[in-house]
């Protein structure tokens, strides 16, 4: 079994990342591909994309925070509900539909002639620009990756015994104090897992900012695709992918270290 895991890790993780890493130190060809000569030119382009990288981290971070704030009470309610199996089914139902269809559905809801603006029009309110901005990107990221946060938090919530929470309340603690100082520390592993499951894919989002984000809401994934398909500069795309991978790895290491210290 360990050899199967090693082969899986080698061919699906180590080898692809190694290829991207090597490509970032080569020279580009005019119509795509690379020249096998060492060059640091790709990394000289990165400073001009610092604002884009920061925007990607900011959008992914805000979306992750909102997702966790929503997922914690939802997971707690599901874990304590008599209908937990049915509620879990509703949580995973969105996975049965292609993600592109769900993103396009948000365009119907938030568009200038969408359902929300049609409702606002009933009260004489002019159409509001909900789409093609950071708000739309964050909203759709939260919607898309919310189940990724609910499931690990639900698993952690189920392990917390009701007697612990009841003891805190019986000793005079408020519900908010019990929630923050008793419940959350006991589901820390679920919180850390949910953070990783949401932040990493959100950071590399391409379809969401491409479809509902504007010019000022593009993320690093969109620029990587542009470098590959339009500019055809594979080394620059590889260098940006390395930066994206580095940020993801650093966030995972940070979360793991925080967990160990706790």
Phi, psi and omega in degrees: 000321181294330178289324177296317179296320179296317179295319178299315180295322183291309188277334184254353181228298186293312183296311179299317180295323179295319179297314179298319180298316180293317181300330182291346180253019179246174179265145180280152170263163187297317185253031181100168184085187183223156170261136185277065174222135186295137179201145175255013184300322182300320182285342177289342179278341189297321180306328180288348180253013180299320179297320179295318179296316179297319179299320180296315179295319181295312181296315180296320180294314179296316179297320179295317179299313179298319180299316180294319180299322179284320187289327184299304179294327178296315179296321179296317179297317180297317183295333182258001183273150175285345180254032187301321181296319178292319180293323176295323176298317178296330180293322184266353180304320179303334179293344181282348181250140179304137184298326179296323178295319180293324178292317178296329178297324177294329177294325177291324182285317189260355183298167180300330175251021183283181185297319182295313181291329175295321178293317178296328179297334178297336180257014177077018181269130179296154180305136179258138181278090179275331185268167174060048175203175182295328178302313181295319180297313181296317181300313183289326175297315179300313179298317185292318188257006178302317177300329179296335178270325184294317187297309178293327178291322176299316179300322179287322181296324182296334182278348179277120182284142179298332183297328180293316180292320179295323179296320178297317179292321180294332179277003174102001180286146177285166179296321179294317179297318178297320180295314186281316189263345181245308184289307185301316177299332181278348178243024183301320180299319177294323178296316180295319179295317179297320178301313181294318183294335182262312187295317184296307178293329178295322180297325181263016183301138176238308186294320184296304178295334180289326186264325184243356180261153178267194181299323182271010180238011178292150181242176187297329178298323178294321180289325177298316179296320179296320179294326181284313191264329183259301180287330181062039176253089184295320179299318179295318177299321179292319179297318178293324176295323177296319177297317179298316178296320180297315179298318179297316180295319179296321179294321178294316179298319179299315180296318180295318179295319177299320178296319179294319180295321178297000000 
